[in-house]
PDB file of C-alpha atoms and ligand atoms in Angstrom:
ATOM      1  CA  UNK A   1      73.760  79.926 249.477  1.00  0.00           C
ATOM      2  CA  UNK A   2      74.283  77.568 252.518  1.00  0.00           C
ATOM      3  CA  UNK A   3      73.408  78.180 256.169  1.00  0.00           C
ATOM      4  CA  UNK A   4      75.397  77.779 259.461  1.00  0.00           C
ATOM      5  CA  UNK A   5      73.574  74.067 259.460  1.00  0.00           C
ATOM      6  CA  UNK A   6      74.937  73.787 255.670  1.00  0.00           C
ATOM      7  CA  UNK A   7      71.219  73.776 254.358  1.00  0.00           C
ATOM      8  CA  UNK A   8      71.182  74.990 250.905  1.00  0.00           C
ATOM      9  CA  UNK A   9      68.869  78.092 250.831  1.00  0.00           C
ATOM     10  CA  UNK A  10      67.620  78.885 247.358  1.00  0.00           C
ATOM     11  CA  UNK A  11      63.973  79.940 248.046  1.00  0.00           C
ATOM     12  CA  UNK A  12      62.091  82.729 248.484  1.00  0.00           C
ATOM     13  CA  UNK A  13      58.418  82.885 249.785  1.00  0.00           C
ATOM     14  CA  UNK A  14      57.328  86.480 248.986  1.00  0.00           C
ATOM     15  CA  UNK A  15      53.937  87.555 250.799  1.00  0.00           C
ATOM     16  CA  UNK A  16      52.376  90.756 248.471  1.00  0.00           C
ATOM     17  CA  UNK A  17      49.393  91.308 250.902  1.00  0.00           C
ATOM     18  CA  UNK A  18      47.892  90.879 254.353  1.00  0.00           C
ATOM     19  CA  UNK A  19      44.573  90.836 252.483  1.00  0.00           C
ATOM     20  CA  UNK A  20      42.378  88.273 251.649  1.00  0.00           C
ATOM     21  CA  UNK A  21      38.794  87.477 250.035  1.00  0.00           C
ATOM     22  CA  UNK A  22      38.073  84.839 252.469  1.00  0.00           C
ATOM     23  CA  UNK A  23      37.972  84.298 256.545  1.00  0.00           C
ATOM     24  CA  UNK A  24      39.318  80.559 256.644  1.00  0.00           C
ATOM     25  CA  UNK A  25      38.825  79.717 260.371  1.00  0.00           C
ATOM     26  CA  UNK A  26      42.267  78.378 260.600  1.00  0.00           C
ATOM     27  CA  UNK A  27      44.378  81.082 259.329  1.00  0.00           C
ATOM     28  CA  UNK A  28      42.004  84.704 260.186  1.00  0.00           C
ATOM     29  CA  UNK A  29      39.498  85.942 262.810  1.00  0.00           C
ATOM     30  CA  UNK A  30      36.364  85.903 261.796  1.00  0.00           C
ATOM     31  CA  UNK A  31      36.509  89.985 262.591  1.00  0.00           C
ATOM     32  CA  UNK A  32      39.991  89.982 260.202  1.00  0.00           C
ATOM     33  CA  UNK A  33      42.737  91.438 261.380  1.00  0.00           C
ATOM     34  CA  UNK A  34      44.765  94.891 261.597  1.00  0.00           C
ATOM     35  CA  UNK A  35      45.809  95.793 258.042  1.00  0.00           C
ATOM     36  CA  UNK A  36      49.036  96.741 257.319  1.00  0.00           C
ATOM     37  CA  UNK A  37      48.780 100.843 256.264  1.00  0.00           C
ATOM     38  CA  UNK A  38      49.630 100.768 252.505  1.00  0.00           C
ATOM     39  CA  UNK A  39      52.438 102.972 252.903  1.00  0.00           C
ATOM     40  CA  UNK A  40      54.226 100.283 255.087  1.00  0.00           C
ATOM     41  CA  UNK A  41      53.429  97.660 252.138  1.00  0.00           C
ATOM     42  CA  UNK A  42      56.380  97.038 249.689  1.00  0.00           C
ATOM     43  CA  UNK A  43      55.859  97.993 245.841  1.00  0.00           C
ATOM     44  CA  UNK A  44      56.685  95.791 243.231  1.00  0.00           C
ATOM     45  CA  UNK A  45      59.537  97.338 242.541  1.00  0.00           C
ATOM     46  CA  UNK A  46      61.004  96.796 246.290  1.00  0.00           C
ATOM     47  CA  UNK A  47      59.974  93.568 246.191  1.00  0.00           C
ATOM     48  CA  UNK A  48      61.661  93.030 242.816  1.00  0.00           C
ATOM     49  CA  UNK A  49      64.759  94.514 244.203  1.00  0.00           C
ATOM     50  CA  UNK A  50      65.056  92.258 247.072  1.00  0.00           C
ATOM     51  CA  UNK A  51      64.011  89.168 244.354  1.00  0.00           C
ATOM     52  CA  UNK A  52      66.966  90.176 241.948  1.00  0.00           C
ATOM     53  CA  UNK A  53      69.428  90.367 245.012  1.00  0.00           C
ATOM     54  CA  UNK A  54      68.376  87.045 246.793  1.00  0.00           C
ATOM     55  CA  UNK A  55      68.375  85.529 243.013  1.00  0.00           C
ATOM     56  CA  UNK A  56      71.872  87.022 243.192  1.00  0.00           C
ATOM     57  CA  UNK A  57      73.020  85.162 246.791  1.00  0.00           C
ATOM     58  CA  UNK A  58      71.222  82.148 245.222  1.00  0.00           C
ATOM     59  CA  UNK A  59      67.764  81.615 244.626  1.00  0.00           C
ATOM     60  CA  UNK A  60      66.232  80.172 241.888  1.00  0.00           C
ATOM     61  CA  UNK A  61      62.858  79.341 243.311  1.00  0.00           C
ATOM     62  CA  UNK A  62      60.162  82.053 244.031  1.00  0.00           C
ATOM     63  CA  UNK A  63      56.609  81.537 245.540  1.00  0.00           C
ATOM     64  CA  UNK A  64      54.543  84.720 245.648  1.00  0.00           C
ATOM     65  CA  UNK A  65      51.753  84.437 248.588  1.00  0.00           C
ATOM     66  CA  UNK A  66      49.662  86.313 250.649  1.00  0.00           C
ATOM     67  CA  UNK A  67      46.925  87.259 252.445  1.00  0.00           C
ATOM     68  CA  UNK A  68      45.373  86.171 249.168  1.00  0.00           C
ATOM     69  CA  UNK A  69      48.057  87.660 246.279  1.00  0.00           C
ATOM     70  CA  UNK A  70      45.283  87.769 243.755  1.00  0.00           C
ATOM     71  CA  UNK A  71      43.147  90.826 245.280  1.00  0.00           C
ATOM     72  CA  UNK A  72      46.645  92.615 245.046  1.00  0.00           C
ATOM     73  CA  UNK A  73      45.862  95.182 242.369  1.00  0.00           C
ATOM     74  CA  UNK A  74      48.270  94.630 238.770  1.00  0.00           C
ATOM     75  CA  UNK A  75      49.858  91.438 240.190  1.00  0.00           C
ATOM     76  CA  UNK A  76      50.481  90.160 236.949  1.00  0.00           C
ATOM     77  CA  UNK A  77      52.781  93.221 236.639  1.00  0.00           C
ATOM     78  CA  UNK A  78      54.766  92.121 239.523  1.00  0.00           C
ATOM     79  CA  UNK A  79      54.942  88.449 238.238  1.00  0.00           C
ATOM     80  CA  UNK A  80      56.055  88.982 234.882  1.00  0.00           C
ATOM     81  CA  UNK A  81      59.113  91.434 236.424  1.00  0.00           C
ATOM     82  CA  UNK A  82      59.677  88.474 238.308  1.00  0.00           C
ATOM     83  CA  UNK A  83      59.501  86.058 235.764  1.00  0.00           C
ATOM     84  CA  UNK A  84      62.224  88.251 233.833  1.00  0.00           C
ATOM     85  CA  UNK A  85      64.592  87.712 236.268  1.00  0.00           C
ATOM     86  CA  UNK A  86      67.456  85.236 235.103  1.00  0.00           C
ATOM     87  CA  UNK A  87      67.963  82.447 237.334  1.00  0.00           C
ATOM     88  CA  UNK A  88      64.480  82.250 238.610  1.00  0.00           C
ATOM     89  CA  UNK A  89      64.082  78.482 237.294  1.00  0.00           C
ATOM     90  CA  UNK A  90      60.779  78.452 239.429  1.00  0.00           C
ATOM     91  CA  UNK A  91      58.069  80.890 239.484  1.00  0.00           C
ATOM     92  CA  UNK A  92      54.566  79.509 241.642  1.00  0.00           C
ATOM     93  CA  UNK A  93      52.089  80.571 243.264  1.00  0.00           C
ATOM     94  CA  UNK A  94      49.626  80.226 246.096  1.00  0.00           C
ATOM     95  CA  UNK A  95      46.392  81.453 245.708  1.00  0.00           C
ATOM     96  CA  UNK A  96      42.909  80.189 247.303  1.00  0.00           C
ATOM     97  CA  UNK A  97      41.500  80.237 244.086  1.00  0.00           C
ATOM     98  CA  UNK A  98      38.723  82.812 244.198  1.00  0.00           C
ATOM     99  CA  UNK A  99      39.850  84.976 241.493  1.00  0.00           C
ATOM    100  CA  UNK A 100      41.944  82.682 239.243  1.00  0.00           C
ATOM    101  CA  UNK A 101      39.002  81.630 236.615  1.00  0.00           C
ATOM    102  CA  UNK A 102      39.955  85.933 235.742  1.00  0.00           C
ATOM    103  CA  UNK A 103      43.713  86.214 236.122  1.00  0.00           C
ATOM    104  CA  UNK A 104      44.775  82.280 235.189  1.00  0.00           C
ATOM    105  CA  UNK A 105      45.686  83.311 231.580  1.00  0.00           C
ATOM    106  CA  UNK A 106      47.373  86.597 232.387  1.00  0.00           C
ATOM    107  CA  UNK A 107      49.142  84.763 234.951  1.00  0.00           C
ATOM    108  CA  UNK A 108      50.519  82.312 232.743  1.00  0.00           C
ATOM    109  CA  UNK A 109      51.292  84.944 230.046  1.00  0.00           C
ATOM    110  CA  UNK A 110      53.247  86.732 232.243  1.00  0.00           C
ATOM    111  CA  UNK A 111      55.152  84.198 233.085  1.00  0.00           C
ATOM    112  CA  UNK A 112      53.900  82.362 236.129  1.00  0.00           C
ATOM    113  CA  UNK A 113      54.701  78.346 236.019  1.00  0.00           C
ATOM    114  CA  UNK A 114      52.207  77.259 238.326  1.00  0.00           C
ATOM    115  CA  UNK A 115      50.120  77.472 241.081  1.00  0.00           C
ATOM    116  CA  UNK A 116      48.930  75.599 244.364  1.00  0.00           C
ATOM    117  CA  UNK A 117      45.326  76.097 245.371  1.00  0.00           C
ATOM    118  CA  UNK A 118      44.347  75.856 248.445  1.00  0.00           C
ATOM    119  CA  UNK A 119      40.728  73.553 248.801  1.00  0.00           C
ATOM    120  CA  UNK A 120      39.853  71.187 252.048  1.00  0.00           C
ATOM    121  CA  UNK A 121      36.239  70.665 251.305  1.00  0.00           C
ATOM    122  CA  UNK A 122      34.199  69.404 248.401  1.00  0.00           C
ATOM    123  CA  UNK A 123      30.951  70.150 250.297  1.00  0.00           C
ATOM    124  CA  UNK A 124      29.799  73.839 249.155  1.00  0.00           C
ATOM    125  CA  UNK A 125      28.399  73.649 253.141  1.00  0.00           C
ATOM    126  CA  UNK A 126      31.720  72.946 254.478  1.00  0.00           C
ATOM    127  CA  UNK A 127      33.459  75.044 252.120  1.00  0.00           C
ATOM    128  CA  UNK A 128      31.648  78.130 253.243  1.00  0.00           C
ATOM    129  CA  UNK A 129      31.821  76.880 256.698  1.00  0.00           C
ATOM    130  CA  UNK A 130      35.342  76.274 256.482  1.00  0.00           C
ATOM    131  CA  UNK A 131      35.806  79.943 254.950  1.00  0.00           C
ATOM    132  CA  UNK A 132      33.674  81.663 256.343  1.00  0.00           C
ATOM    133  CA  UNK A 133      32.667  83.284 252.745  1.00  0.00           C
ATOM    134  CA  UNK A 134      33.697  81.196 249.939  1.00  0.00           C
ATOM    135  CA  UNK A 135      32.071  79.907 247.029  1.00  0.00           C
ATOM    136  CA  UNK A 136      33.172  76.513 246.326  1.00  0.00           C
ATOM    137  CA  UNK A 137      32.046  76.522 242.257  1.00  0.00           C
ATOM    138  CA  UNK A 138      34.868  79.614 241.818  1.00  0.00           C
ATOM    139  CA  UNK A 139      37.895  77.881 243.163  1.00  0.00           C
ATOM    140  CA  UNK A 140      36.753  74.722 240.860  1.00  0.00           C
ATOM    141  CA  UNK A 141      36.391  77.254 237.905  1.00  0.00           C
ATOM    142  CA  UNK A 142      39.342  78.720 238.994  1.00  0.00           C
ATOM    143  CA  UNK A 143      41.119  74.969 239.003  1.00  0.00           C
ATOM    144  CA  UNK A 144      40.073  74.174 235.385  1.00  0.00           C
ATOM    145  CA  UNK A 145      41.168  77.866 234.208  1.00  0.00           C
ATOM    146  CA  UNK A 146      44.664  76.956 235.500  1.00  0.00           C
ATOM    147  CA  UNK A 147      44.426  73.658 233.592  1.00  0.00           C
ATOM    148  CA  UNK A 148      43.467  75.077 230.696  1.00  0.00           C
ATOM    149  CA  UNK A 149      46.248  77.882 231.055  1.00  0.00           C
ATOM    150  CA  UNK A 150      48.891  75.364 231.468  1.00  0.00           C
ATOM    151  CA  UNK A 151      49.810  76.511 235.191  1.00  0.00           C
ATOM    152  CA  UNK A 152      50.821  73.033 235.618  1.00  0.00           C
ATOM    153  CA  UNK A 153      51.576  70.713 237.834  1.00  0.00           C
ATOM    154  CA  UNK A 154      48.343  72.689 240.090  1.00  0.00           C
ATOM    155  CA  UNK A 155      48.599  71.268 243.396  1.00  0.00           C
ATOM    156  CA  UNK A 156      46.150  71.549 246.123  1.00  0.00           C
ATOM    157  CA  UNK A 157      46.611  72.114 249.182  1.00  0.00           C
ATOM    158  CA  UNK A 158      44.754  70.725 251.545  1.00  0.00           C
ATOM    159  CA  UNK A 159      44.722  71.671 255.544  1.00  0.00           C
ATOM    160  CA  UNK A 160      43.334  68.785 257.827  1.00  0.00           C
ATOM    161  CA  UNK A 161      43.173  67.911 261.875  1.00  0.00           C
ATOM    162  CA  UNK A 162      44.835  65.089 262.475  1.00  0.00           C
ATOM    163  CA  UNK A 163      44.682  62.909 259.323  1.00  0.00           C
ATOM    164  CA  UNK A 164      43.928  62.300 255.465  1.00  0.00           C
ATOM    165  CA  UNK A 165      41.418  60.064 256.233  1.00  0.00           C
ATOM    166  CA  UNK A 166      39.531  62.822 257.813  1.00  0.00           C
ATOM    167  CA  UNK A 167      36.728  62.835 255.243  1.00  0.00           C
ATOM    168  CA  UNK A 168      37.003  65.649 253.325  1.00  0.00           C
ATOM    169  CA  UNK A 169      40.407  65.345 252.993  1.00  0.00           C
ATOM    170  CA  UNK A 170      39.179  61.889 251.491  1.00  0.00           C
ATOM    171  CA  UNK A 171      36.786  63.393 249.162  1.00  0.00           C
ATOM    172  CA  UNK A 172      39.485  66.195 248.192  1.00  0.00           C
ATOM    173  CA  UNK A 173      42.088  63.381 247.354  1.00  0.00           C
ATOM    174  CA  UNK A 174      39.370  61.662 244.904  1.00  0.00           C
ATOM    175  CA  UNK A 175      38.810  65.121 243.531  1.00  0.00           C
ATOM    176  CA  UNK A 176      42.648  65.177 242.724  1.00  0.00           C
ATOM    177  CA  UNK A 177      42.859  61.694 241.252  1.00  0.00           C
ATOM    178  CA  UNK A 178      40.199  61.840 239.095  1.00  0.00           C
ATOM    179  CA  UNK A 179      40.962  65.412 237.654  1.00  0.00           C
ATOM    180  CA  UNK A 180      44.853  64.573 237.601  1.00  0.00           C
ATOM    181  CA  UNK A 181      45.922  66.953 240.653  1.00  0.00           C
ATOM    182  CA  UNK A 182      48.868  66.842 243.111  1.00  0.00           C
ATOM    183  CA  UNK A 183      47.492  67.145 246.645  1.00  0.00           C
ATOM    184  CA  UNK A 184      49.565  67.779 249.503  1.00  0.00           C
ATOM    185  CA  UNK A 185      48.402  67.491 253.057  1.00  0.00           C
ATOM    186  CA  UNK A 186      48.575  70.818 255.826  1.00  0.00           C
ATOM    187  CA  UNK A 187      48.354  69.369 258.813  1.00  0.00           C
ATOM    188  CA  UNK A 188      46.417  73.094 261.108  1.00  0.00           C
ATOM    189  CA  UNK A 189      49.670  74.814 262.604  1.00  0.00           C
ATOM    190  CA  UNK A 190      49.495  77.087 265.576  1.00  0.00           C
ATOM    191  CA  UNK A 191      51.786  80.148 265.215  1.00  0.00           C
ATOM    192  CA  UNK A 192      51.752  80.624 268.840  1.00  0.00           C
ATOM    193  CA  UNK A 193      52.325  77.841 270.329  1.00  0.00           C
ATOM    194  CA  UNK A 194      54.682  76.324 267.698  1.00  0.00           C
ATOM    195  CA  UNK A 195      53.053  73.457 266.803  1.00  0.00           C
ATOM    196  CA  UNK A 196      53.674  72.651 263.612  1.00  0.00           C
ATOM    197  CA  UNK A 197      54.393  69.204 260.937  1.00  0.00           C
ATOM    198  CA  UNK A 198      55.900  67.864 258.068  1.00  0.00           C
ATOM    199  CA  UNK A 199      53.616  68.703 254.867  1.00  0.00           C
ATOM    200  CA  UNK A 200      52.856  65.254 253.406  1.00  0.00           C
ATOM    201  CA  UNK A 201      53.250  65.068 250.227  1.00  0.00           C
ATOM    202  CA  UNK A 202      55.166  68.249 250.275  1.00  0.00           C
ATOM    203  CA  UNK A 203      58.431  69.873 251.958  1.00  0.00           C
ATOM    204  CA  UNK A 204      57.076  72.189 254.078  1.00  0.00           C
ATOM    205  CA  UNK A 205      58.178  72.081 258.004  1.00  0.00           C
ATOM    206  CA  UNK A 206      60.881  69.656 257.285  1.00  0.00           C
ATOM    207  CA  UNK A 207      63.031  71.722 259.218  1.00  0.00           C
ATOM    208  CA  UNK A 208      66.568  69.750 259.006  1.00  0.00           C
ATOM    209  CA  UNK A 209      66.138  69.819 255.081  1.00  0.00           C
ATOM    210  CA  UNK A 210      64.306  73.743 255.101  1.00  0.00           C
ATOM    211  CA  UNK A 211      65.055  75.870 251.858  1.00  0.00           C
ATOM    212  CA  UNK A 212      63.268  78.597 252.443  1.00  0.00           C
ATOM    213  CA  UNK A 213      62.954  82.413 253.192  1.00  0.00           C
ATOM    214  CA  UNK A 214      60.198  83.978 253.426  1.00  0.00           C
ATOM    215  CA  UNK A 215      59.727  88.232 252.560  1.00  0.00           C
ATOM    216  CA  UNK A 216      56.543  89.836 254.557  1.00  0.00           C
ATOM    217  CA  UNK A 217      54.096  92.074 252.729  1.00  0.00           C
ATOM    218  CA  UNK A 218      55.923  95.165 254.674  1.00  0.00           C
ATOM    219  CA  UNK A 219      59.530  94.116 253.807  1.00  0.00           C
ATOM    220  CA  UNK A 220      60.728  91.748 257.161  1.00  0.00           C
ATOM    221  CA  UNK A 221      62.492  88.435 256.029  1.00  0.00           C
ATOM    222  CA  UNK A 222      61.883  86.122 258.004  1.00  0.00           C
ATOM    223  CA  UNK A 223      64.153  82.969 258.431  1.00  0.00           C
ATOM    224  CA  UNK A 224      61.919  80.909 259.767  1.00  0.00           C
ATOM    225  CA  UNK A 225      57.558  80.499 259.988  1.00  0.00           C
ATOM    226  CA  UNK A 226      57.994  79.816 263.089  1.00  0.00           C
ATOM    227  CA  UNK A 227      60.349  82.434 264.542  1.00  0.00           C
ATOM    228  CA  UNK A 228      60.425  85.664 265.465  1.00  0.00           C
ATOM    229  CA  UNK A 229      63.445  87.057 264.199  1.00  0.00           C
ATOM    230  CA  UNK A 230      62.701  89.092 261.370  1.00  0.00           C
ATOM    231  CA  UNK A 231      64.933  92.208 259.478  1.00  0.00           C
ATOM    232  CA  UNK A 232      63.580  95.071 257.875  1.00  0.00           C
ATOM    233  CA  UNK A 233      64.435  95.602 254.175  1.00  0.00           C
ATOM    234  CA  UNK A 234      63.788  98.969 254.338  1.00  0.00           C
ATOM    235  CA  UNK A 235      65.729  99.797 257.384  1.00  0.00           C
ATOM    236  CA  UNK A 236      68.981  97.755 257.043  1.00  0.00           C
ATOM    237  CA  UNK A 237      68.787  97.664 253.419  1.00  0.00           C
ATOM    238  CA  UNK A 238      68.091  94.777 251.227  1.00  0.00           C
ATOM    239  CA  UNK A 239      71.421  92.869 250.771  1.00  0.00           C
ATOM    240  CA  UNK A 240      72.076  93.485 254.846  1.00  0.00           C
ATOM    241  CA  UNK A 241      68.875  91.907 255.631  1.00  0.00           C
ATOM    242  CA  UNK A 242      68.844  88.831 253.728  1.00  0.00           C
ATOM    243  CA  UNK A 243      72.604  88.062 255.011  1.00  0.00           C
ATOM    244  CA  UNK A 244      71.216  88.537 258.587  1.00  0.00           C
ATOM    245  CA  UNK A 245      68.367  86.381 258.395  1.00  0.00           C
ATOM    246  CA  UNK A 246      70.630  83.709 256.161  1.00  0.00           C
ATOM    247  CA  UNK A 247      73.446  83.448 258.858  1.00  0.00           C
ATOM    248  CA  UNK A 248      70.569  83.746 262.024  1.00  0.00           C
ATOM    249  CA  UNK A 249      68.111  81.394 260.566  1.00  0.00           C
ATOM    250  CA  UNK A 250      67.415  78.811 263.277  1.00  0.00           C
ATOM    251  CA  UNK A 251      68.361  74.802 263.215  1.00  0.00           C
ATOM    252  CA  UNK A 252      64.246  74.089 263.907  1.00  0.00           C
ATOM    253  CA  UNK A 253      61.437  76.120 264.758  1.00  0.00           C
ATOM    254  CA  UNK A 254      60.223  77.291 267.866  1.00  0.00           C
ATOM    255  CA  UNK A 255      57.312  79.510 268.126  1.00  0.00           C
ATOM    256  CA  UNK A 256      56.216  82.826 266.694  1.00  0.00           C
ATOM    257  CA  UNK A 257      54.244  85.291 268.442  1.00  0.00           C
ATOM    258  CA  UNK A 258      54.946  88.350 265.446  1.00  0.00           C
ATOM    259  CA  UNK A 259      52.851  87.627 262.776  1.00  0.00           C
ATOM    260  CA  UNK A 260      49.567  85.896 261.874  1.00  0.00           C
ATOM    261  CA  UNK A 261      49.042  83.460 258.399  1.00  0.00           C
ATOM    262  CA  UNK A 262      47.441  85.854 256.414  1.00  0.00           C
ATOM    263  CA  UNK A 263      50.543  88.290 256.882  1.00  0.00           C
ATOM    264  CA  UNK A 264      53.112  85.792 256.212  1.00  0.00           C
ATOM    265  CA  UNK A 265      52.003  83.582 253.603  1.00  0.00           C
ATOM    266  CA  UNK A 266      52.335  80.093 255.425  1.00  0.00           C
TER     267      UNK A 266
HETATM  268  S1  LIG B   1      59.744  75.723 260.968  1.00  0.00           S
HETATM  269 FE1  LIG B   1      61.329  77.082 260.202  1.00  0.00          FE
HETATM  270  S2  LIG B   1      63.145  75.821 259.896  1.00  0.00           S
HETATM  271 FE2  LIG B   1      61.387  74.462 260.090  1.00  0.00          FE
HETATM  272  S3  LIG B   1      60.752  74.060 258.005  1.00  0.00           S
HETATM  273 FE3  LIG B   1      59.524  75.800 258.756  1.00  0.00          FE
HETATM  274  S4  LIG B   1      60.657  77.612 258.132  1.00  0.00           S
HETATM  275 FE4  LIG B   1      62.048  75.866 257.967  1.00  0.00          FE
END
């Protein structure tokens, strides 16, 4: 499928939870934030409905996200409907890496292809600093377990200032070479006030080129991070929804004051 700025739209970001295991000072307060109730959260079988029809307007690529998607309970469930679906030719996702030294071999047998983790810090100091919580030894447990479970190519992702040179991202990037990573560079992004970049190394926030979807944990697609038009799944029905946010998506984006990182997956 092709928007009004003939930019071919074929994928879908899918967000499972507004939870998360960690308190990354970029992305949550350190107090967290106003859960969504569970009854306003999609199952997995809404979300697989609204997979199957977008698959059927055109996607082929699915990323499932967060909040973190690994403390949703029986995710593996939910990817291996996904990975059932015929024309998904891309099944990844993004996970901060907590929990994947557990689920990286259920993962993989159910079907996922690969995964990004998200790491900005080699120092276990800076690491907790940076998330407020984390343990730095589980997301490089959790790295090799993906490795070893063939959720390859894992990428990193890794959010900086201003530059790569910053030092950690430094150390990070050495990490990568040396244990045969891709790492792609988040430059910090500001919801609010719209200020956002290119992903280097990736395709993120390359607005005139932009593929991309993106489903919330409580059924709004989104056209567009930053934007806050949003339609309800559950309100104008699934098919209806995508169409609007397909034929309203915006040229670039502008700001959005609607939703916070950990509800919308990045
Ligand atoms: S800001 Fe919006 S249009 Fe630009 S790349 Fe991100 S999602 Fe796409």
């Amino acid at each position: 499928m092709y928007d009004r700025f003939n930019r071919k739209i074929n994928y879908l970001r899918i967000s499972v939870t507004d939870r998360c295991n960690l308190r990354c000072i970029y992305c949550m307060p350190e107090e967290g934030i106003r859960l969504l109730p569970h009854d306003e959260i999609l199952s997995f079988e809404e979300i697989f409905r609204v997979a199957e029809t977008a698959v059927a307007m055109g996607v082929d690529k699915i990323r499932i996200t967060g909040g973190e998607p690994l403390v949703r309970k029986n995710i593996t469930d939910l990817v291996s409907m996904l990975a059932g679906l015929p024309g998904v030719n891309d099944l990844s996702m993004t996970t901060n890496g907590i929990y994947l030294e557990q689920y990286a071999e259920a993962l993989a047998a159910a079907g996922l292809y690969r995964v990004n983790i998200s790491l900005d810090s080699m120092d276990p100091e800076r690491y907790r600093l940076i998330t407020r919580t984390g343990d730095i030894h589980d997301v490089l447990k959790g790295i090799d377990a993906a490795l070893h479970a063939g959720l390859t190519p894992v990428k990193i992702n890794c959010v900086i200032k201003k530059s790569p040179l910053e030092k950690d991202a430094r150390d990070v990037a050495a990490f990568c070479l040396e244990k045969g990573l891709e790492i792609r560079y988040i430059m910090e992004m500001n919801l609010k006030t719209g200020s956002f970049s290119k992903v280097i190394g990736g395709e993120g926030g390359d607005c005139a080129f932009c593929n991309r979807l993106r489903l919330t944990a409580n059924g709004k697609v989104k056209p567009c991070l930053f934007s806050d038009l949003e339609y309800d799944v559950r309100t104008m029905g699934i098919r209806e929804a995508l169409t609007a946010a397909l034929e309203n998506k915006p040229k670039h984006g502008s700001a959005n004051k609607t939703n916070a990182f950990c509800n919308i997956g990045g």
